Coordinates of C-alpha atoms and ligand atoms in Angstrom, one line a residue:
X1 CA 36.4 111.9 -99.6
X2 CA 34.0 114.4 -101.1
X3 CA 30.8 112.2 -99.9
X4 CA 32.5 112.5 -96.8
X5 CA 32.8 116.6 -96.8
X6 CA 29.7 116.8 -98.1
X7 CA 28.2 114.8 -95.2
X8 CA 30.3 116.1 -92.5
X9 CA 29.9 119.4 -90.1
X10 CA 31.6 122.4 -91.6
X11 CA 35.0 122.5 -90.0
X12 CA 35.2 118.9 -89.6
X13 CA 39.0 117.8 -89.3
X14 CA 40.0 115.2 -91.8
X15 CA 41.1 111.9 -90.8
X16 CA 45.1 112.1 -90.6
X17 CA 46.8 111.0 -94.0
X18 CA 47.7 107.5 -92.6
X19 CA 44.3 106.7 -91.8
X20 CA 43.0 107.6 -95.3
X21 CA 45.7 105.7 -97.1
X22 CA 44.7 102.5 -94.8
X23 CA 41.2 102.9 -95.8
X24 CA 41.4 103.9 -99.3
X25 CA 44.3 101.6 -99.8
X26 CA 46.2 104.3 -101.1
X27 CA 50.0 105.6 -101.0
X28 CA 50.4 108.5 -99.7
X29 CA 51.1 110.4 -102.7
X30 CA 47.7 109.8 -103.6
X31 CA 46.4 110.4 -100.4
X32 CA 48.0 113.8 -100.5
X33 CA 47.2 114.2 -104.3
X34 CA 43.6 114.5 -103.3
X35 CA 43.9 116.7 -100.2
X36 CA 45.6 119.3 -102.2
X37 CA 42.9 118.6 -104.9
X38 CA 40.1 119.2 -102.7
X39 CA 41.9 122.4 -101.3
X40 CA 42.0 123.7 -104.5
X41 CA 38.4 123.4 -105.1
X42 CA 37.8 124.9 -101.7
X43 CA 36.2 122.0 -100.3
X44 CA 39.0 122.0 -97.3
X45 CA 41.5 123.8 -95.4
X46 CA 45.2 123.1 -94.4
X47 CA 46.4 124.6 -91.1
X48 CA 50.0 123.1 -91.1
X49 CA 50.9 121.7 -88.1
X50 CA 47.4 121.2 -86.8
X51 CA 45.5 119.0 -89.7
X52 CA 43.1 119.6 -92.5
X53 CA 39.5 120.9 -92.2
X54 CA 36.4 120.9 -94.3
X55 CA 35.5 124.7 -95.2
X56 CA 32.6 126.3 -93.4
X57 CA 30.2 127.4 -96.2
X58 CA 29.4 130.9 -95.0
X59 CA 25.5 131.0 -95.9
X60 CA 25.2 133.8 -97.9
X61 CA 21.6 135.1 -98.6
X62 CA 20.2 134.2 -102.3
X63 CA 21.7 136.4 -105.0
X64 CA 19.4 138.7 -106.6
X65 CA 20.4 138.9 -110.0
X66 CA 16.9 140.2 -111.4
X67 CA 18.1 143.8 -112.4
X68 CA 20.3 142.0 -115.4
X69 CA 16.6 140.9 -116.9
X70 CA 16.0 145.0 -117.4
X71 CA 19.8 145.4 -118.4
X72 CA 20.0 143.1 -120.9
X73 CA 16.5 143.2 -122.4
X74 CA 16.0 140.1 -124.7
X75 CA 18.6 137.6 -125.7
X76 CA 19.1 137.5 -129.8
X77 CA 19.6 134.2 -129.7
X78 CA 18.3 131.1 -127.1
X79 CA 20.8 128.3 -126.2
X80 CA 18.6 125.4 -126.8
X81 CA 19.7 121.5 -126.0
X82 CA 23.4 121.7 -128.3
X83 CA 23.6 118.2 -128.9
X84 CA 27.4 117.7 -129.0
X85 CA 28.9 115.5 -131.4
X86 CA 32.4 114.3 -131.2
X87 CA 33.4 111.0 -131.6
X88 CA 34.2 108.8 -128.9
X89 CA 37.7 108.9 -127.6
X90 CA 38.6 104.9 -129.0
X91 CA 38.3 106.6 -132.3
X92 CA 40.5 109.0 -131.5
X93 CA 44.7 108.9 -132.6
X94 CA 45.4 108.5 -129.2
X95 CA 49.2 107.3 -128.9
X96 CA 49.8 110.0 -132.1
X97 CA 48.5 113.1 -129.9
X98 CA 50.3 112.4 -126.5
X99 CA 53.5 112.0 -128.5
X100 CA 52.8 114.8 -130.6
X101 CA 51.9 117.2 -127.7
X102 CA 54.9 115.7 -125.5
X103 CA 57.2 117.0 -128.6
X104 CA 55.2 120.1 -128.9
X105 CA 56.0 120.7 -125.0
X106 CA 59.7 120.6 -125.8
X107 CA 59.8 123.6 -129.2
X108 CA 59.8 127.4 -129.3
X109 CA 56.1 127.0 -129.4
X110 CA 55.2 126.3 -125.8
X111 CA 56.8 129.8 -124.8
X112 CA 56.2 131.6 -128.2
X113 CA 53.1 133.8 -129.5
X114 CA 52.0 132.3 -132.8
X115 CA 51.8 134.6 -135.8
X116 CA 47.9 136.4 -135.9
X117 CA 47.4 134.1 -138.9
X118 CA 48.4 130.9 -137.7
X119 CA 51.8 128.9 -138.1
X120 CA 53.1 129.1 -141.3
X121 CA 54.0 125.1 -141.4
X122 CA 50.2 124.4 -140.6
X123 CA 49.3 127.1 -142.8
X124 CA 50.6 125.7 -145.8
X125 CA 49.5 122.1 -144.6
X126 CA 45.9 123.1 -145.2
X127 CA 46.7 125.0 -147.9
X128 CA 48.3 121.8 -149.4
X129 CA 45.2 119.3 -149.0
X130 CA 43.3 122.0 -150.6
X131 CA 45.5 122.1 -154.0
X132 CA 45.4 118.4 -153.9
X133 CA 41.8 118.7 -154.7
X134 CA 42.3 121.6 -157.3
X135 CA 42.1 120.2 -161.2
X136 CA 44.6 121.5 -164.0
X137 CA 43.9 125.3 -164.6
X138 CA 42.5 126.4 -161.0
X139 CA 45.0 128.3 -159.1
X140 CA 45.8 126.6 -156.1
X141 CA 45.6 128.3 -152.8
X142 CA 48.4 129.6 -150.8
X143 CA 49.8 129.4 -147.6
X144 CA 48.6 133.0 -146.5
X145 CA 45.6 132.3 -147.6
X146 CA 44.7 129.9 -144.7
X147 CA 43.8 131.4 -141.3
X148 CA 44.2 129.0 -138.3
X149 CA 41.3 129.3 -136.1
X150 CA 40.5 127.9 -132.6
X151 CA 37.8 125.6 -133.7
X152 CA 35.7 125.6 -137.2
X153 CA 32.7 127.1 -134.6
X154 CA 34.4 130.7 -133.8
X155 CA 35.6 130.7 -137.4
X156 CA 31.5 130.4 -138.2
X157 CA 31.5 133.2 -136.0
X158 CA 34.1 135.4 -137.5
X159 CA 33.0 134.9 -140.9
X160 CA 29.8 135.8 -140.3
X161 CA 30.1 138.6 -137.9
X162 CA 32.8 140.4 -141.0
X163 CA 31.7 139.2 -144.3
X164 CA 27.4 139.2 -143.2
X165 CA 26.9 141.6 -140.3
X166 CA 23.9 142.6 -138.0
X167 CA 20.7 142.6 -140.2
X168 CA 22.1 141.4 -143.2
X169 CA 20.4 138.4 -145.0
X170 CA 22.5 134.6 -145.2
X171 CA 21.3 131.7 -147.2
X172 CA 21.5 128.5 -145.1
X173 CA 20.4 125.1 -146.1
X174 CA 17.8 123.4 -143.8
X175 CA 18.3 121.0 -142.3
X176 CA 22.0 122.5 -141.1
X177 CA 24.2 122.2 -138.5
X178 CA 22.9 124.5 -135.2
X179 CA 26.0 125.7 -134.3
X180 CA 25.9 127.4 -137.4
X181 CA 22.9 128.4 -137.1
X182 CA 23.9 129.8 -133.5
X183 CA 26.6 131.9 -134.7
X184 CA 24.6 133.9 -137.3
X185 CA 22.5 134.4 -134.7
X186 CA 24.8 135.5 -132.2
X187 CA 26.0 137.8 -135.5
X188 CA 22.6 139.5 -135.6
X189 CA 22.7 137.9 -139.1
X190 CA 19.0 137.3 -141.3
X191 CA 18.8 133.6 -141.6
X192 CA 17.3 132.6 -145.3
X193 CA 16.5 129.0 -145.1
X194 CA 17.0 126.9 -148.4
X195 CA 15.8 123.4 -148.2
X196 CA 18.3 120.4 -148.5
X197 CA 18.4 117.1 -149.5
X198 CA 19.9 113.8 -150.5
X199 CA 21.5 115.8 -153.6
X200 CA 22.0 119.4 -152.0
X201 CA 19.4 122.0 -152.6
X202 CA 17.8 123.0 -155.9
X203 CA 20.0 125.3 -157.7
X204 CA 17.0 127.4 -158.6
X205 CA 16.1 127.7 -155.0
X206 CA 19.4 129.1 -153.9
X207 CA 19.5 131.4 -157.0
X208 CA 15.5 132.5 -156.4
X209 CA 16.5 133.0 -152.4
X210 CA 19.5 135.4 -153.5
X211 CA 17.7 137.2 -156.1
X212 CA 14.8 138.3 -153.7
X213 CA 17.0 138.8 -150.6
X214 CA 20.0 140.5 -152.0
X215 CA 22.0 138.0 -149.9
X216 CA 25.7 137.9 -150.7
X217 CA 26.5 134.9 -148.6
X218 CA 25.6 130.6 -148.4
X219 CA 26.3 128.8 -146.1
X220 CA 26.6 125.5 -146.7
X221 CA 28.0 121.6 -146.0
X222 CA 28.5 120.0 -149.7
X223 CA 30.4 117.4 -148.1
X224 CA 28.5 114.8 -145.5
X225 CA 26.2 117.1 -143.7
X226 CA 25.6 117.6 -140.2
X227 CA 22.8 116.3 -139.6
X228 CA 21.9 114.2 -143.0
X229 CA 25.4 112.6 -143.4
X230 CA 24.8 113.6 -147.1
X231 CA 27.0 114.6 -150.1
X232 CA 25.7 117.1 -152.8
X233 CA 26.2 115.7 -156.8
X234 CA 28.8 117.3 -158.4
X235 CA 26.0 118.6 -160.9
X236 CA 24.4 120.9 -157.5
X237 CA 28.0 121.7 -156.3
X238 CA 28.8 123.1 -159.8
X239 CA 25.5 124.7 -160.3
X240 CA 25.9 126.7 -156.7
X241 CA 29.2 127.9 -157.4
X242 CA 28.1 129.1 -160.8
X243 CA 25.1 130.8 -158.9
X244 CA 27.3 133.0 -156.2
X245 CA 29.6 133.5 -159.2
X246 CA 26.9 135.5 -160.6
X247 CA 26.1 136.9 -157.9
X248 CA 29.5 138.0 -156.8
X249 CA 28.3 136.3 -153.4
X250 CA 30.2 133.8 -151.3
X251 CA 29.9 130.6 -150.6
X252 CA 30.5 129.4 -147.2
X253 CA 31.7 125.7 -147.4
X254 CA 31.8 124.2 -144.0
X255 CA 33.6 121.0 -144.5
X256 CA 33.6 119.4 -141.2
X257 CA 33.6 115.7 -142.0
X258 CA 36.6 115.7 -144.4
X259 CA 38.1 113.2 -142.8
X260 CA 34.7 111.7 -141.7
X261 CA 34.4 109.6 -145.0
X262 CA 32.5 106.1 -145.1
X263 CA 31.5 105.6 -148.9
X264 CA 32.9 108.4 -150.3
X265 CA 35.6 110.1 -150.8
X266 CA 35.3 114.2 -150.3
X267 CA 35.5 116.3 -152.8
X268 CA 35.4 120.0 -151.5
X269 CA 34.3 122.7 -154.2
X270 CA 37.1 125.5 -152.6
X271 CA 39.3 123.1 -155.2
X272 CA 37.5 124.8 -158.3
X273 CA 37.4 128.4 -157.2
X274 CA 40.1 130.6 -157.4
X275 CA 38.4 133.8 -157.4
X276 CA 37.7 134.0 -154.1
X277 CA 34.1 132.8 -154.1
X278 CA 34.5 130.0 -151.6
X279 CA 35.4 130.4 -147.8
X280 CA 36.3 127.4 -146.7
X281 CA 36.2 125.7 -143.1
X282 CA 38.3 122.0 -142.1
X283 CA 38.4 121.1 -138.4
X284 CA 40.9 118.5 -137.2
X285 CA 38.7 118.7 -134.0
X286 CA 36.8 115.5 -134.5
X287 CA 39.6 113.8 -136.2
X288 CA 42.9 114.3 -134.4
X289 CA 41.6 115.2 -130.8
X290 CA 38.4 117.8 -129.6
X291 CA 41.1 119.2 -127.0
X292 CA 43.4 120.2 -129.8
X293 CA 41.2 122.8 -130.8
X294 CA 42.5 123.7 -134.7
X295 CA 41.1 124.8 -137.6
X296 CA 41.4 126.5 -140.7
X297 CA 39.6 129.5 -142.6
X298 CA 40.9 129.4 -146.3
X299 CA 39.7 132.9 -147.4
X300 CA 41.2 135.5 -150.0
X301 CA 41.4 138.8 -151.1
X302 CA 39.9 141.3 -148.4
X303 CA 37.4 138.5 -147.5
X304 CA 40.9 137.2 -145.7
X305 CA 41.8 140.5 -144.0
X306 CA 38.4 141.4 -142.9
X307 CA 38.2 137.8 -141.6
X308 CA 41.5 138.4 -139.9
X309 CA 40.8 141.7 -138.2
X310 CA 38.0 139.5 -136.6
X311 CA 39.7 137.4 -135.3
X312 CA 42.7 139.5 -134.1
X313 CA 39.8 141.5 -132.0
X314 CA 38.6 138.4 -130.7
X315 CA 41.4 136.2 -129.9
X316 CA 44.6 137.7 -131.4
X317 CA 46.1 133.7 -132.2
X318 CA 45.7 130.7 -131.4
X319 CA 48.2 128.6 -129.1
X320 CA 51.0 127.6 -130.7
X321 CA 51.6 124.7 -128.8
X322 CA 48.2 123.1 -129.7
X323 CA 48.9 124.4 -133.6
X324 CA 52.3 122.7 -133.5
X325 CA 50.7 119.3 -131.9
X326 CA 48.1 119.3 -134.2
X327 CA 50.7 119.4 -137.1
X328 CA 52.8 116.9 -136.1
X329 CA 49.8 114.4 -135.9
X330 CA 48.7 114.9 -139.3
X331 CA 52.2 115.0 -140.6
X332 CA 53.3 111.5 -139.3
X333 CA 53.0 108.1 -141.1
X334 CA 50.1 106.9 -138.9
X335 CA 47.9 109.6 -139.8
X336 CA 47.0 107.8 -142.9
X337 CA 46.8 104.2 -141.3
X338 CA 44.7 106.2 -138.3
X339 CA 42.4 107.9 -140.8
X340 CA 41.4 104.1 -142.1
X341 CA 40.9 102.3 -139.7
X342 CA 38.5 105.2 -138.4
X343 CA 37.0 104.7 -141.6
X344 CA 36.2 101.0 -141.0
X345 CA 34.9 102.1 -137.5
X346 CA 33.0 104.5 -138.9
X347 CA 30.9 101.8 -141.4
X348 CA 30.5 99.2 -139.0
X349 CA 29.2 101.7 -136.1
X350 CA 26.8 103.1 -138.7
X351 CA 25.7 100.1 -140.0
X352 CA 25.3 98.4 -136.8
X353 CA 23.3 101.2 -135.4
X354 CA 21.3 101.3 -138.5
X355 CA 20.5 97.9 -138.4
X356 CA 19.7 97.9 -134.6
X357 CA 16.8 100.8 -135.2
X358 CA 15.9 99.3 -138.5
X359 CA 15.0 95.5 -136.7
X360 CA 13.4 97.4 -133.1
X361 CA 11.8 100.5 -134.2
X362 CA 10.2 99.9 -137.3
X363 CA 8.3 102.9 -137.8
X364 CA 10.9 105.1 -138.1
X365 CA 12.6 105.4 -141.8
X366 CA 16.2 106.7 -142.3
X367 CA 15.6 108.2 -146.3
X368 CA 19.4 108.2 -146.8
X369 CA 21.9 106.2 -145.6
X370 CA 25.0 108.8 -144.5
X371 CA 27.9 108.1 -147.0
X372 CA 30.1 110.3 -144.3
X373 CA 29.9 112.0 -140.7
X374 CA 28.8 110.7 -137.2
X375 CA 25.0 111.0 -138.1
X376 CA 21.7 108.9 -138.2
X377 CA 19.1 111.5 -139.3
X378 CA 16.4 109.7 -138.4
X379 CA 12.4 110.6 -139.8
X380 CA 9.6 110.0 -137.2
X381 CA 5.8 109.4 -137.7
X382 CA 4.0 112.6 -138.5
X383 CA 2.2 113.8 -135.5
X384 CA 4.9 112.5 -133.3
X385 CA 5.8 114.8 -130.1
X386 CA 9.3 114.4 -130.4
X387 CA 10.5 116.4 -127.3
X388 CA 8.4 113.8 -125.7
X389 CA 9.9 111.3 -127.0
X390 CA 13.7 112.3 -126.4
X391 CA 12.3 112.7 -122.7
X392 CA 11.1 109.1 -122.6
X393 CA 14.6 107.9 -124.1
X394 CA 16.4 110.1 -121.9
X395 CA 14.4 108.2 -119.0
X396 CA 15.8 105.0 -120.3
X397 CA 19.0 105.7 -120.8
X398 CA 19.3 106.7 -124.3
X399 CA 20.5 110.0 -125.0
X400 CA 19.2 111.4 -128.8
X401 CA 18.7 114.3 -130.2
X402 CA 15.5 116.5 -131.2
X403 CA 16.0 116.8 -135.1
X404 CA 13.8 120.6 -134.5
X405 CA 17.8 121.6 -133.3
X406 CA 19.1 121.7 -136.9
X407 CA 16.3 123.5 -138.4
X408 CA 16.9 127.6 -139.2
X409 CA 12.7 127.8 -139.0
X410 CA 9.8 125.9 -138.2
X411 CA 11.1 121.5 -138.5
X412 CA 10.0 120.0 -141.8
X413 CA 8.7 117.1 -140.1
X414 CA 9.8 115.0 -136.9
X415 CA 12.8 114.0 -136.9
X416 CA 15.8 112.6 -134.5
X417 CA 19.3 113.1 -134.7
X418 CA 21.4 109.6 -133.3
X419 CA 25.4 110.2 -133.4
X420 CA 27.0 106.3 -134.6
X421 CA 30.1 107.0 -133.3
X422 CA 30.0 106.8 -129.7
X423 CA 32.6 104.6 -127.6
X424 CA 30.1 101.7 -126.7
X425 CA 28.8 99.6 -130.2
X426 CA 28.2 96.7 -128.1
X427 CA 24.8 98.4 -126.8
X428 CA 24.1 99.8 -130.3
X429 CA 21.3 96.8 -130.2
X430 CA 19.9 97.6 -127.1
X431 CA 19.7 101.6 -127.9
X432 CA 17.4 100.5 -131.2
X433 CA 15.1 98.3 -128.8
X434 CA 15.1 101.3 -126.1
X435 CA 14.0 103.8 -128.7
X436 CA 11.5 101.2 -130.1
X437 CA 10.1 101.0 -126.7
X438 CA 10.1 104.4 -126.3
X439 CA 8.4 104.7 -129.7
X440 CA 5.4 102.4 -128.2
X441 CA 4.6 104.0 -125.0
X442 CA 3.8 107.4 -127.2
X443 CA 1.9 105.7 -130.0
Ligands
PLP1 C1 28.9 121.2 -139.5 C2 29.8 121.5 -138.3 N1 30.6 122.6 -138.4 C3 31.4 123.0 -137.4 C4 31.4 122.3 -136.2 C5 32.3 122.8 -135.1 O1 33.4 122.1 -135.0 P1 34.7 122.5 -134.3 O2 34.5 123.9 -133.7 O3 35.0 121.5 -133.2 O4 35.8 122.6 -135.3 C6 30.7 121.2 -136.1 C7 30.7 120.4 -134.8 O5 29.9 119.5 -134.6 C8 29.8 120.8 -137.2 O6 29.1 119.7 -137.1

């Protein structure tokens, strides 16, 4: 019906209801499901009694929106390509959320205002998987201490904008994720890039980049990296925290992939601080569902309230409704049988995809095999144009992702990101034989 507005005279009347059901084989609740569809998106008009039109586009001359150029001066930060990565919807707890959000529907919560700081049963859920990492003699963390945040990406935001602040130095391991590096932009934040690896970053790199910037903040993904799919050794872990320990700095542990595991299980660092050191981030975004939308900041001390005034200024709380949904999904038995089979997934997708590149383009080299995440970080031939190169995918079909996206300054060399976890593993082999292909035509 669209293709049909689109090609008819403005003010066209509609064919009458019957005659649309007869040639779209449809009842006429559908039939009149779509009408009021298309009415709401303005593409037609209803006089009752007399039939429905398509809406005469008034031509309007073009907009002149130059003056904002002058207004706005220019941007602090440029939206580049933001490769996405969420995880296809198969891998997704379907039949938990719909049931869960279906209950949700029916509480206080769907008329309530949550509490600033989140509900206090979700709250304390967070706050329990936390203490379930904590060893003997670390303090476990608290209920309060948990803000529940719309998304781990505007807690990045928050966090920097009230514990870093305009002009104010942040270490950040490179490669990281460029959301992250976004939002301290979009902060007005200094960006201090420490190089990363299979292990984590050298210790004495982090310590050298805080001693000549004065920085008192790190962000950081111990736990299987976006983009590398790596896991720092407990030795780095230990060493950093002893680092912003003697610092009195922070450490901002973005831990995105908990439930992301392949190899390994996570082990976040927040377990052995109790001081305060550690501002942690888990999203149940790519795990539960990316239209639930929860989150949680663990943070104490004033680093909590000054986290918490943030976020009151910027969105007061988060729905209850979602919050409640997104609890009672993670609360009931399949959670656990949910969180392994997408394990399983998980492997096989990577491995397959792995495989696929490995056999049909040869001349790429993945240096470490993610043990966790949705990632193939992917290392080119130096001297490769890689925007090129995504272009002449893209051309074929196969959307990647220019590795110079995760990179807080100039790339260290060419790389791609590939995401593993997309709904179609059957044409894993024929997206390795595309991106050899496109590997030729540039060589
Ligand atoms: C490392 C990392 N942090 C945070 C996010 C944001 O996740 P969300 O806002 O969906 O919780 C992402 C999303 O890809 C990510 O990769």
């Amino acid at each position: 019906m669209r293709a049909w507005i689109t090609a008819a005279p403005p003010g066209a009347q509609l064919p009458s209801n019957r005659a649309l059901m007869l040639e779209h084989g449809a009842s006429p609740v559908t039939v009149q499901k779509a009408v009021r569809q298309l009415a709401a998106l303005g593409l037609v008009e209803s006089r009752p009694g007399v039939g429905t039109f398509s809406r005469t586009i008034r031509q309007a001359r073009p907009t002149d929106l130059s003056w904002q150029t002058a207004a706005l001066g220019a941007p602090r930060a440029r939206l580049s390509g933001l490769s996405s990565g969420y995880p296809g919807k198969d891998l997704l707890p379907e039949r938990l959320v719909r049931a869960a959000l279906a209950r949700a529907s029916r509480t206080e919560a769907a008329l309530m205002r949550s509490p600033a700081a989140g509900l206090p049963e979700l709250q304390a859920w967070f706050a329990s998987q936390v203490a379930a990492s904590a060893p003997v003699g670390v303090t476990p963390p608290s209920a309060r201490d948990v803000l529940i945040v719309a998304g781990s990406q505007s807690g990045l935001s928050s966090i920097f904008r009230a514990l870093v602040g305009p002009g104010q130095p942040l270490l950040i391991e490179s490669p990281t994720y460029w959301g992250a590096i976004l939002a301290a932009e979009q902060a007005g934040v200094t960006l201090v890039p420490v190089a990363t690896g299979a292990h984590g970053p050298d210790p004495d790199d982090v310590d050298r980049a805080f001693a000549v910037t004065g920085a008192r903040a790190f962000y950081a993904q111990p736990t299987f990296a976006n983009p590398t799919g790596t896991r720092w050794s407990a030795d780095t872990g230990a060493a950093v925290l002893d680092i912003v320990r003697a610092r009195g700095a922070f450490l901002v542990e973005d831990d995105w992939a908990h439930d992301l595991a392949i190899d390994a299980d996570p082990q976040p660092l927040v377990g052995h601080d109790d001081d305060g050191h550690v501002i942690y981030l888990r999203s149940l975004t790519k795990s539960v569902s990316p239209a639930l939308r929860v989150a949680a900041v663990l943070a104490r001390g004033p680093a909590r309230e000054r986290i918490l005034a943030d976020r009151a200024a910027e969105t007061m709380y988060v729905s209850g409704v979602l919050q409640a949904a997104a609890l009672d999904v993670v609360t009931q038995p399949g959670w656990s049988t949910h969180l392994r089979g997408m394990r399983q997934h998980l492997r096989d997708r990577r491995d397959l995809l792995l495989d696929s590149v490995r056999t049909h383009a040869p001349q790429t080299h993945v240096e470490h095999v993610p043990v966790g995440g949705l990632n193939l970080w992917l290392r080119l031939p130096d001297g490769m144009d890689v925007d090129h190169l995504v272009h002449e995918c893209e051309t074929r079909g196969l959307l990647v992702a220019p590795g110079s996206e995760w990179f807080p300054a100039e790339p260290s060399g060419p790389f791609l990101r590939l995401n593993f976890s997309s709904e179609n593993p059957s044409r894993f082999r024929e997206a390795g034989e595309l991106l050899g292909k496109a590997l030729l035509t540039l060589a």
